[in-house]
Structures are given as C-alpha cells and as structure tokens.
GROMACS .gro file of C-alpha atoms in nm:
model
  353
    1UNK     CA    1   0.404   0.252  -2.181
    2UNK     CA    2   0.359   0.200  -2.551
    3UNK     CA    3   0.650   0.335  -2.818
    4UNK     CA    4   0.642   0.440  -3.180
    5UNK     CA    5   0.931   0.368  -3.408
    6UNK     CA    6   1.011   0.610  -3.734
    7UNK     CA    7   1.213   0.548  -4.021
    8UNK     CA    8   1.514   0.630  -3.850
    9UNK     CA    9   1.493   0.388  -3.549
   10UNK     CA   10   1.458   0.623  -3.312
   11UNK     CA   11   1.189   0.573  -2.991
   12UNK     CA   12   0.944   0.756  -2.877
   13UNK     CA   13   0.702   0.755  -2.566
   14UNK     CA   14   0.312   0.741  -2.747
   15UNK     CA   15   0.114   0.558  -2.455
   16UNK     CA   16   0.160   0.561  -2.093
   17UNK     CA   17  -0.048   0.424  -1.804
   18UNK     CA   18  -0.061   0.346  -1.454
   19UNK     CA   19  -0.275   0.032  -1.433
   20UNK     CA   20  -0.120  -0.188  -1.140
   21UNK     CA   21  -0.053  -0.124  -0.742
   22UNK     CA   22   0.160  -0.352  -0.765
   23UNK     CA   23   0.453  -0.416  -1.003
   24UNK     CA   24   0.411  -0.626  -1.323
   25UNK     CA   25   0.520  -0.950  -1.410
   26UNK     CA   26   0.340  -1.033  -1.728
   27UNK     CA   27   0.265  -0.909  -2.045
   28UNK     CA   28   0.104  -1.026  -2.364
   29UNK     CA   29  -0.048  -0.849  -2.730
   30UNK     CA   30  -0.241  -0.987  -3.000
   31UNK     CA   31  -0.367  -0.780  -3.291
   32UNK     CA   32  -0.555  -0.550  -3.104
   33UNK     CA   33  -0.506  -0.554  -2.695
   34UNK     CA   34  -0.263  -0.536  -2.498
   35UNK     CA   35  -0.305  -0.711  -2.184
   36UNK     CA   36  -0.092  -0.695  -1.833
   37UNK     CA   37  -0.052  -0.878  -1.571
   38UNK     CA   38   0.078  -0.798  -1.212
   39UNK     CA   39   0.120  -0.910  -0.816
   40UNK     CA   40  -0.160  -0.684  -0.742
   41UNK     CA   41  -0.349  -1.021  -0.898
   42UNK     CA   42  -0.571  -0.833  -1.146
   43UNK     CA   43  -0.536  -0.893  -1.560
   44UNK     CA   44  -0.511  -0.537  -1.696
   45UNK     CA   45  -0.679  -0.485  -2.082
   46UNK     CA   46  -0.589  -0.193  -2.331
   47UNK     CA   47  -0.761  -0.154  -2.677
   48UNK     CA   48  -0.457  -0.037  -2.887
   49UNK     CA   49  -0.705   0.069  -3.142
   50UNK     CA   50  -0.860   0.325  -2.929
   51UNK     CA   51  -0.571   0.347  -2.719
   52UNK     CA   52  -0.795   0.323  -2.415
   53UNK     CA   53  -0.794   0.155  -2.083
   54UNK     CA   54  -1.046  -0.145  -2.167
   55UNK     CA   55  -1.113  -0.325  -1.818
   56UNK     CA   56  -1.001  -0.573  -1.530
   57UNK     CA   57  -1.012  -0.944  -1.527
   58UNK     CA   58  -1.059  -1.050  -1.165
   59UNK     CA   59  -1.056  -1.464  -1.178
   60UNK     CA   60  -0.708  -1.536  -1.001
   61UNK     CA   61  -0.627  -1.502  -0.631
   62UNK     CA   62  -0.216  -1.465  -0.593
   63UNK     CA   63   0.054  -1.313  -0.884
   64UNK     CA   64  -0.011  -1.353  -1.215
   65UNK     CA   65   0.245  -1.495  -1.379
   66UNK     CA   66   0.171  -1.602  -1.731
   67UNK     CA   67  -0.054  -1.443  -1.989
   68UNK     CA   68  -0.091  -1.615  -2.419
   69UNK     CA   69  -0.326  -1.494  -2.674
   70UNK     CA   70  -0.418  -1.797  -2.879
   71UNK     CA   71  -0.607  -1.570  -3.230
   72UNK     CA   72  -0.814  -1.303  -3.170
   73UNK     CA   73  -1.035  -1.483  -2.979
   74UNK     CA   74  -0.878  -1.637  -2.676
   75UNK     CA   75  -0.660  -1.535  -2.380
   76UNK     CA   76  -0.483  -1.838  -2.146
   77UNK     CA   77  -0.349  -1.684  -1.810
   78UNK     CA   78  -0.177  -1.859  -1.517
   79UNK     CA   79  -0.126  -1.767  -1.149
   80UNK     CA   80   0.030  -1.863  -0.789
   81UNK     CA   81  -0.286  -1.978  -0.729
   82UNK     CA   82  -0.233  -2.294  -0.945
   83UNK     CA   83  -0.545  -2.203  -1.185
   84UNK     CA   84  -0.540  -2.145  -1.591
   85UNK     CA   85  -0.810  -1.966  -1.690
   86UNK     CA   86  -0.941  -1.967  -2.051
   87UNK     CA   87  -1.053  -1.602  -2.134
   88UNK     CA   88  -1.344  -1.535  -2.411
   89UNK     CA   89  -1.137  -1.177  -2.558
   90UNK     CA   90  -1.507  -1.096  -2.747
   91UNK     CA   91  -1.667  -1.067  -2.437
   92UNK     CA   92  -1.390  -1.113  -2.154
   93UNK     CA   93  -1.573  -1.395  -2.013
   94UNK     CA   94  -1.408  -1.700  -1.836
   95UNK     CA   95  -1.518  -1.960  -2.022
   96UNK     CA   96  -1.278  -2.220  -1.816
   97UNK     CA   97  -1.078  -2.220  -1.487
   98UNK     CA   98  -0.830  -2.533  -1.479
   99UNK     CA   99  -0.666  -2.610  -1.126
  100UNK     CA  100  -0.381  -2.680  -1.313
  101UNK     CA  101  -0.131  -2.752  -1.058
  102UNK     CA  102  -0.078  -2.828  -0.699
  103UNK     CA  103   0.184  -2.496  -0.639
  104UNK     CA  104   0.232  -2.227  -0.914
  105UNK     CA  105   0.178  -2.173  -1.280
  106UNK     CA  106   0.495  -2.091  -1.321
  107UNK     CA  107   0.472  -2.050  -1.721
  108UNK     CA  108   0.272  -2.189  -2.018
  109UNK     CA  109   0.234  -2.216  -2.382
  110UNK     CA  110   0.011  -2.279  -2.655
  111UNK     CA  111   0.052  -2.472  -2.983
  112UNK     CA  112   0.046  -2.346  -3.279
  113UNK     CA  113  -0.263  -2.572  -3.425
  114UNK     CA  114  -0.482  -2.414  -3.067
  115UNK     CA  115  -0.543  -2.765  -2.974
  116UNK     CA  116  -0.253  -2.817  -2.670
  117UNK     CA  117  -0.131  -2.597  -2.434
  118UNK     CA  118   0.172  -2.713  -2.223
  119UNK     CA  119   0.222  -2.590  -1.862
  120UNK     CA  120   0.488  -2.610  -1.598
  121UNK     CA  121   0.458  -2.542  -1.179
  122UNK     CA  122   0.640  -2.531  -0.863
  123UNK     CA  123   0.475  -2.925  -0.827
  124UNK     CA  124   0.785  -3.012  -1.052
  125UNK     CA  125   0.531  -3.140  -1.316
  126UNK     CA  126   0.498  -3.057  -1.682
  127UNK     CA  127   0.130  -3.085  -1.796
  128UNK     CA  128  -0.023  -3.131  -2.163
  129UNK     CA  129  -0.386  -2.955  -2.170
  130UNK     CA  130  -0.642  -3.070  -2.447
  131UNK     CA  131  -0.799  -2.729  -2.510
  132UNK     CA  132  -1.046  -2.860  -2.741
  133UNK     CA  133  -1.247  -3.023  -2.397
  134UNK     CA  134  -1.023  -2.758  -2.141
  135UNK     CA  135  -0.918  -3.122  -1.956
  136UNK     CA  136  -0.561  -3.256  -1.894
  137UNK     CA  137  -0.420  -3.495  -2.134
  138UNK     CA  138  -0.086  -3.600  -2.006
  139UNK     CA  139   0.136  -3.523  -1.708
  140UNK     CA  140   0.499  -3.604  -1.673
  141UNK     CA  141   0.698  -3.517  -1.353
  142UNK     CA  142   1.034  -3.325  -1.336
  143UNK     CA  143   1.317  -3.367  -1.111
  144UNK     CA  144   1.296  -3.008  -1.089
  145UNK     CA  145   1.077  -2.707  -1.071
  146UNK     CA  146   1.094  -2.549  -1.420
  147UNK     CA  147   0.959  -2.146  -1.527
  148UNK     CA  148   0.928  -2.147  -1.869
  149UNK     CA  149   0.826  -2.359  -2.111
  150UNK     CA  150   0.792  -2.257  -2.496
  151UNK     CA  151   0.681  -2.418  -2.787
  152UNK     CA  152   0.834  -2.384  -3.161
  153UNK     CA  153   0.700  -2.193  -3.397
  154UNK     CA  154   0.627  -2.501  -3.576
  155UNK     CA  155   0.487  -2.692  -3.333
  156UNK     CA  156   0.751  -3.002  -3.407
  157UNK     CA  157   0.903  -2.945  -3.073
  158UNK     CA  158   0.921  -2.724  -2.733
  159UNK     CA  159   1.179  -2.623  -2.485
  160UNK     CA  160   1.180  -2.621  -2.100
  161UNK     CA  161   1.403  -2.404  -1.874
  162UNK     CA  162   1.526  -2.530  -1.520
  163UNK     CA  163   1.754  -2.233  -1.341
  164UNK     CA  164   1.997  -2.239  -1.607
  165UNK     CA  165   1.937  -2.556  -1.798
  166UNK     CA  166   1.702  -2.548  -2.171
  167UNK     CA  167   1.582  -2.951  -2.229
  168UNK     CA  168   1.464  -2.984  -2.558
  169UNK     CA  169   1.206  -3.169  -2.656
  170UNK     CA  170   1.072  -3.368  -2.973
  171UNK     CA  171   0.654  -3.311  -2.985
  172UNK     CA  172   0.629  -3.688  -3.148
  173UNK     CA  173   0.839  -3.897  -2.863
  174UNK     CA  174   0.788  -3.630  -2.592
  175UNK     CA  175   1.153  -3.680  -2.514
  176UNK     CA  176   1.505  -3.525  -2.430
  177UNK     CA  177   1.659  -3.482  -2.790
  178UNK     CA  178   1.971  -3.202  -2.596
  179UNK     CA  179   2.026  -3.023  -2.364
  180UNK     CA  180   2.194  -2.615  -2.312
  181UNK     CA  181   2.383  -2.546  -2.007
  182UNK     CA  182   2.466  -2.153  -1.920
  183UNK     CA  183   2.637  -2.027  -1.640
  184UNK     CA  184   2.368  -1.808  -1.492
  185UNK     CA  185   2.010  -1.835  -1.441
  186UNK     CA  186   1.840  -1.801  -1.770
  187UNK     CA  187   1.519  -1.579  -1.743
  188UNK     CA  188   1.374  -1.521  -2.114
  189UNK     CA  189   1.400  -1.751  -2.408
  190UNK     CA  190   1.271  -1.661  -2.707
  191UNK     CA  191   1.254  -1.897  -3.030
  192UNK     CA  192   1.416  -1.646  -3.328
  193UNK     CA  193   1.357  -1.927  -3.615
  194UNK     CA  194   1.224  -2.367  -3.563
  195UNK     CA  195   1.575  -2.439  -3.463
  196UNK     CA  196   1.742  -2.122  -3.332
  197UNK     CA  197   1.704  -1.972  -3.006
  198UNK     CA  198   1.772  -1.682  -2.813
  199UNK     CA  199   1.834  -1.693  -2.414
  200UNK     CA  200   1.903  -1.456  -2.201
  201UNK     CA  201   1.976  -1.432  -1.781
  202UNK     CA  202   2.088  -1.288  -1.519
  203UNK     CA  203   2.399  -1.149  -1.707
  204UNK     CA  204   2.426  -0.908  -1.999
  205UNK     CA  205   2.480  -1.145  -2.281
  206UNK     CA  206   2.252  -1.283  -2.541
  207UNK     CA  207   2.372  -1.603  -2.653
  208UNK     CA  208   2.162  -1.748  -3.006
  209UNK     CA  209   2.186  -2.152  -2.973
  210UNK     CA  210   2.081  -2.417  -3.265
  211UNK     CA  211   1.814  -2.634  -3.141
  212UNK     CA  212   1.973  -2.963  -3.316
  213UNK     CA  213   2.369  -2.929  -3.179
  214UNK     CA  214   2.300  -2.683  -2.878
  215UNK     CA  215   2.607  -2.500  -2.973
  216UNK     CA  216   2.585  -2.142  -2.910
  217UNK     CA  217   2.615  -2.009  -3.255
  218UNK     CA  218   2.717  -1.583  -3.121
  219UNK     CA  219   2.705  -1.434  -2.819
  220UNK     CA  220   2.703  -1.032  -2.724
  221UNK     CA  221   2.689  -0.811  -2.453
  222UNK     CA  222   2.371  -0.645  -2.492
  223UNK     CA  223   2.332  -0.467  -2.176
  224UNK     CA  224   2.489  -0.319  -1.832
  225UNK     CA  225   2.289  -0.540  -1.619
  226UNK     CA  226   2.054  -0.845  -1.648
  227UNK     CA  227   1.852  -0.888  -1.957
  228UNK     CA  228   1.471  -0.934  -1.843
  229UNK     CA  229   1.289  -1.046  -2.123
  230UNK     CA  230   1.363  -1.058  -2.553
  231UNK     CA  231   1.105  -1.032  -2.780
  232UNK     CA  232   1.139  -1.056  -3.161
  233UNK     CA  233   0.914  -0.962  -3.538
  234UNK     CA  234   0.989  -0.897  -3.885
  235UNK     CA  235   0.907  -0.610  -4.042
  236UNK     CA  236   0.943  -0.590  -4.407
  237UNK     CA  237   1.189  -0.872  -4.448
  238UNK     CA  238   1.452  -0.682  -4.150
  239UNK     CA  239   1.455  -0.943  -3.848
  240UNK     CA  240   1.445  -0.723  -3.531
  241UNK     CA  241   1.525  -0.821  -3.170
  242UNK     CA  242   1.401  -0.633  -2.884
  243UNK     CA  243   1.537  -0.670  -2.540
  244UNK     CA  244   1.455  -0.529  -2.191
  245UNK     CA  245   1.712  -0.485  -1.919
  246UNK     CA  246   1.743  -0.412  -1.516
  247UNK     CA  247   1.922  -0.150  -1.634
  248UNK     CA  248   1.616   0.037  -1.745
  249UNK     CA  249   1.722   0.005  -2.158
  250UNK     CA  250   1.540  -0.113  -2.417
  251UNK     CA  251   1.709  -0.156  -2.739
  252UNK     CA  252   1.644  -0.303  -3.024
  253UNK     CA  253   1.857  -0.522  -3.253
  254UNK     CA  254   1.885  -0.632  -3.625
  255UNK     CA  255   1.943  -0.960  -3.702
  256UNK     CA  256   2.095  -1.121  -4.029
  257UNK     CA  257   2.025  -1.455  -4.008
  258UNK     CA  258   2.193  -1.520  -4.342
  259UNK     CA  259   2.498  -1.419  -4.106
  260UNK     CA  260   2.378  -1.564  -3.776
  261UNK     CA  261   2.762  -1.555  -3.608
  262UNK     CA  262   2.772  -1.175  -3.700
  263UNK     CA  263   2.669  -0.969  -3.397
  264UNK     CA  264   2.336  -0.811  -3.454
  265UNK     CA  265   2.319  -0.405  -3.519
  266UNK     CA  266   2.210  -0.217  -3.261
  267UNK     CA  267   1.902  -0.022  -3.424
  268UNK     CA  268   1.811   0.230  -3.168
  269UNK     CA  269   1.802   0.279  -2.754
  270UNK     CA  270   1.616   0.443  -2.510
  271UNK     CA  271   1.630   0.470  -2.164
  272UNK     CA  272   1.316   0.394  -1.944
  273UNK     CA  273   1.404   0.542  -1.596
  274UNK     CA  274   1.216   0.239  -1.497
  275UNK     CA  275   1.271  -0.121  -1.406
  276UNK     CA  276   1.168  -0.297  -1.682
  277UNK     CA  277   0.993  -0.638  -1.559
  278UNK     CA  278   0.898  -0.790  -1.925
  279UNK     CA  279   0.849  -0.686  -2.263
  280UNK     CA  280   0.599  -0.757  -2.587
  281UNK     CA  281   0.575  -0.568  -2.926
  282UNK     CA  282   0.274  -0.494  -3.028
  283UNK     CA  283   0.257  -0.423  -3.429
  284UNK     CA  284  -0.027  -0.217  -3.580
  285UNK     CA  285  -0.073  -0.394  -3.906
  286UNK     CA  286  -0.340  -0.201  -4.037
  287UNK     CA  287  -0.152   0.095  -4.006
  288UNK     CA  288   0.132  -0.105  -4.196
  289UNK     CA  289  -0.105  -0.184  -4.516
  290UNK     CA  290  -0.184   0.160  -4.523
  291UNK     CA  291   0.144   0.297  -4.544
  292UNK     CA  292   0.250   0.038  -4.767
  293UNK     CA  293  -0.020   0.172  -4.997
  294UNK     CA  294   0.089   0.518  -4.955
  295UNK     CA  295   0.415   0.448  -5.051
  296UNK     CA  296   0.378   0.284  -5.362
  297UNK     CA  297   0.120   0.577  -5.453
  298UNK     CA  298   0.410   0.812  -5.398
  299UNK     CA  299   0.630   0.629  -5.603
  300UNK     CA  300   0.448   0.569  -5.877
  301UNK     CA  301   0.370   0.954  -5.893
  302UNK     CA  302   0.748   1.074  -5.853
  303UNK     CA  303   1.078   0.861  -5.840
  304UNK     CA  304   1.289   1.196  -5.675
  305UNK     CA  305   1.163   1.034  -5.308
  306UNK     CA  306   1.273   0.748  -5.316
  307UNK     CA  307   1.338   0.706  -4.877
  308UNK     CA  308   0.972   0.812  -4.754
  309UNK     CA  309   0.940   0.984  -4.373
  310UNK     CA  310   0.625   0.766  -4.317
  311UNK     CA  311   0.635   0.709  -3.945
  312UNK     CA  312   0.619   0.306  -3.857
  313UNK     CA  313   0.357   0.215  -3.604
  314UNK     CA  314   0.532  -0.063  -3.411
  315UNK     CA  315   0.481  -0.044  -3.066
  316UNK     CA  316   0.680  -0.136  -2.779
  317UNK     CA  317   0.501  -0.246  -2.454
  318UNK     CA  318   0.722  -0.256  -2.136
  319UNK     CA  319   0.638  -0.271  -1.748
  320UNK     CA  320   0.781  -0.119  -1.539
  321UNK     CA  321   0.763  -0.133  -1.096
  322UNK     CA  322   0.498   0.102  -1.006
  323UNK     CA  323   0.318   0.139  -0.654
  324UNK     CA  324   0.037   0.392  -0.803
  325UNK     CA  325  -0.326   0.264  -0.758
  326UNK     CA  326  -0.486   0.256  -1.061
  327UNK     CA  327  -0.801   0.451  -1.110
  328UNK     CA  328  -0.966   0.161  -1.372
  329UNK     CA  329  -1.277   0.295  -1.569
  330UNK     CA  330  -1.464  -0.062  -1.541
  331UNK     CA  331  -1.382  -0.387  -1.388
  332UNK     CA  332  -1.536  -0.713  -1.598
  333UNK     CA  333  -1.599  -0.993  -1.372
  334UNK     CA  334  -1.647  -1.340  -1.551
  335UNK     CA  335  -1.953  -1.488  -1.504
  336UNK     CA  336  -1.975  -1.801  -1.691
  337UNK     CA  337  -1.770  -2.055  -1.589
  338UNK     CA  338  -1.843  -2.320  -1.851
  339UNK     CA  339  -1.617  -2.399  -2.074
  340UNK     CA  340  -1.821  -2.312  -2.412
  341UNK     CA  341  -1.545  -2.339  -2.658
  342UNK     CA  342  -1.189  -2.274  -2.586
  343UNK     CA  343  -1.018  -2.262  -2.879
  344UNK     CA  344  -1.217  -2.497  -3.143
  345UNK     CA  345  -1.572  -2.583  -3.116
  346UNK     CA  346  -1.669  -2.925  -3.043
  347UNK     CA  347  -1.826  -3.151  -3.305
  348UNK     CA  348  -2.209  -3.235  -3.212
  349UNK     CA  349  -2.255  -3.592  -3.102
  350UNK     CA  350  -2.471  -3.734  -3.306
  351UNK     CA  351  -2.761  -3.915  -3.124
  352UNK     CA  352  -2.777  -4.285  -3.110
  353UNK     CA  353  -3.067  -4.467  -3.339
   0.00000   0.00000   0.00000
C-alpha cells in the first residue's frame, strides 16, 4: 500500500496491491521502484512512476530477507538461502549471485562510495564484499548471530545488532569503539544523523542514542505494541520520522534536532488494519520540483496566499501479512549470471608489451 501526505499531515490510501502469498519481510525504494520482498521467496517490483505492477525476480530459493538499492542502477538482495544477488534495475538481470554465507543472510548494507557492502548470517560471521569484482574481501567471526547491520551515512563507521546489543564500529580499525545495551530485543535501527541513532524493539519506545557516548539522548512511547521498523527523510528542512507498529499504526514524527531531548511531534496517524511487517518512504521528487515551482509562481503573482493547499507526494510503503496469491502480469527471470559491473565498472587491463 502506498500513502499520500497533504499539507496538513493527514494520510491517505493512493496505492494498494496484493503481490505476495506469503507475508512480507522486506522492503526497499529508490527514486523510482519500489521493490518487496516476502517468504513466498519471490522479489516483487512496482514502477511508482506508472504506478504499475513491474515484474518478479525469481533468483533465491528460501525467505527473502534483505533488499538495498545502491543508485538507480543496482539492487543487492539477501535470502535463507545464504546467496546475495546483485540485480541490474535497467534490465532486472542478475548480474552476480554470491554464496555469501554458510546459514542465512540475515541483513546487509551498502557503503555510501558503492564500493563495499557489509553482510551478516546465522554462520555468526560478518563479511566485507568488494563490489567492484562481486568477491569477498574480509571476514571476521562473531560470538553471536547478528540481524542487522547498517552503515553511516558517512561511511566513517557502521553498527551491528545482536538480540538487544548495537556494537559500533570505526570503518578505519574495523573495531569495537561502544557498545548500547536495551532491555528488549531491538528489531529496527535507523541512523537519524553520522552520530545519532534511532532503535527500536520489541517494546513501544523509541530511544535516539549518540554514536560517540551511547547515552540515550530521549526516549518515547511511540506505540501500543512493538515498533517493527523506523524509517526517516527531510522534506524542506522539517526532519520526519516514520514508524510502523504490531499494532497496525503508522505515524509519523517531527524531529528537532536542534532540540534532540525534546520528544518529537506527532505529525499525523493512521491505522492500517494490518500487521505491518516493515516500512520504506518512497519520495516523488519530481513531483516536489514541480510544486516548488508552482509555489513560488503563486507567490510572486499574489502575497494574500501565503499557506498553499498543494498536495505533497511522499509516499509511504508498508507490508502488511497477506495469504492472497498474486495474479503478477510478468515474471523476469535473470539470465546472465556474470557479474558485468556491479556497482563501478572495472578499469581495462592494459595488455603487456
């Protein structure tokens, strides 16, 4: 289901589809798709744009548990079946399929240069992936199986969750700089700034932490049961939050970070009926430039309007647990397998004299 936000903050149902037999448990958006994942082991597309059903990607064999658009050009997805696939999104060709690890992918992430990609499975290993030649560069074993990993937007460091335990890491000594302890099971973490993130578990608090003392700088209960997933944008300088809850709610949040021990404002609310699973925002910036345009049009012609009713076109994408077989228009089945450039094309070697 997609959702439109107006002026006001209030939420609206725009898109809705039935894509999955099975329920979904990942989701991911770049500028123009929209893709989903789900136990029924198929990758679901949507062109946004067209607001269309686009296809099926059929590589994995077991849940998909991971999906993370790198651009516009390139889609990384993980599975039970211990594979990352690197995903062509011009085409929707496989262009690489990693066994990656020995159980699950339970999570992965790329960097924000496109040239690493870090990984973590139920082999209690944490694995650094050159995607420049799609091979593994570095693997470094865990006492303990961890499900998420995340870098920074920044790149200078990333994060790994174990049940209810964030280790942070430094990218330049690959080690333990601290360490956040909750109480329950953390099962979304989401990086709001470099140094400030947001976690959330199987409780109804959202607790922002700094990143260099690991003191939880606010806490809030933002829903009646656990909090899924958080996502987070800006949009026109406002800081927004979004969270999904068991509890079928998604809200949305502003956040001052001027005034980052300062509950955020609850913006607006609606109630799914569903159980939400995990959550992306997908924002249609074309539509944004436009309006933008419009509005400084209308200004310049008359000052008497000075709060416009131009509808925003940020979308919300949720999941919820459906057992409805999908009726899918076309199914795209990869058929090159070689890796042809992930996300940077090689330099030529230049032949010997």
């Amino acid at each position: 289901m997609k959702l439109k936000l107006a002026m006001s903050w209030t939420v609206v149902p725009d898109f809705t589809h039935h894509a999955h037999s099975a329920s979904l448990s990942a989701v991911a958006v770049n500028n123009r798709y929209v893709v989903t994942g789900s136990r029924d082991e198929t990758i679901q597309i949507y062109d946004m744009k067209k607001k269309i059903e686009h296809g099926a990607l059929l590589q994995h064999n077991g849940t998909i548990t991971c999906l993370e658009f790198y651009g516009t050009a390139h889609l990384l997805s993980g599975a039970e079946d211990g594979l990352i696939c690197i995903w062509n999104t011009k085409r929707w060709e496989c262009l690489k399929s990693i066994k990656a690890h020995k159980g699950h992918v339970t999570s992965l992430s790329i960097h924000p240069s496109g040239k690493l990609a870090l990984s973590v499975g139920t082999d209690k290993t944490l694995r650094t992936w050159n995607l420049v030649e799609g091979r593994s560069a570095f693997i470094k074993n865990l006492k303990q199986n961890a499900h998420i990993i995340k870098w920074s937007p920044d790149g200078e460091r990333y994060v790994t969750v174990i049940t209810n335990k964030v280790d942070i890491y430094k990218l330049d000594t690959a080690s333990i700089t601290g360490t956040i302890t909750t109480e329950k099971r953390i099962s979304s973490l989401r990086f709001i700034t470099d140094s400030i993130l947001a976690v959330a578990g199987d409780d109804e608090i959202i607790r922002f932490y700094s990143c260099d003392s690991q003191k939880c700088l606010c806490e809030f209960k933002a829903h009646e049961n656990r909090i899924k997933d958080i996502y987070s944008f800006e949009r026109e300088g406002q800081h927004v939050i979004v969270t999904a809850s068991s509890d079928g709610y998604i809200k949305m949040w502003n956040l001052d970070l001027n005034k980052i021990k300062d509950v955020p404002s609850l913006l607006c609310e609606v109630n799914t009926k569903a159980r939400l699973t995990c959550l992306a925002v997908w924002l249609d910036r074309v539509s944004e430039m436009k309006e933008n345009s419009d509005k400084a049009a209308t200004s310049s012609q008359a000052n008497e309007d000075e709060k416009s009713s131009t509808v925003r076109k940020s979308k919300v994408c949720w999941t919820d647990k459906s057992d409805k077989t999908a009726k899918r228009k076309r199914k795209i089945t990869p058929e090159k397998q070689k890796l042809e450039a992930p996300l940077q094309k090689k330099k030529k070697k230049r032949n010997s004299s």
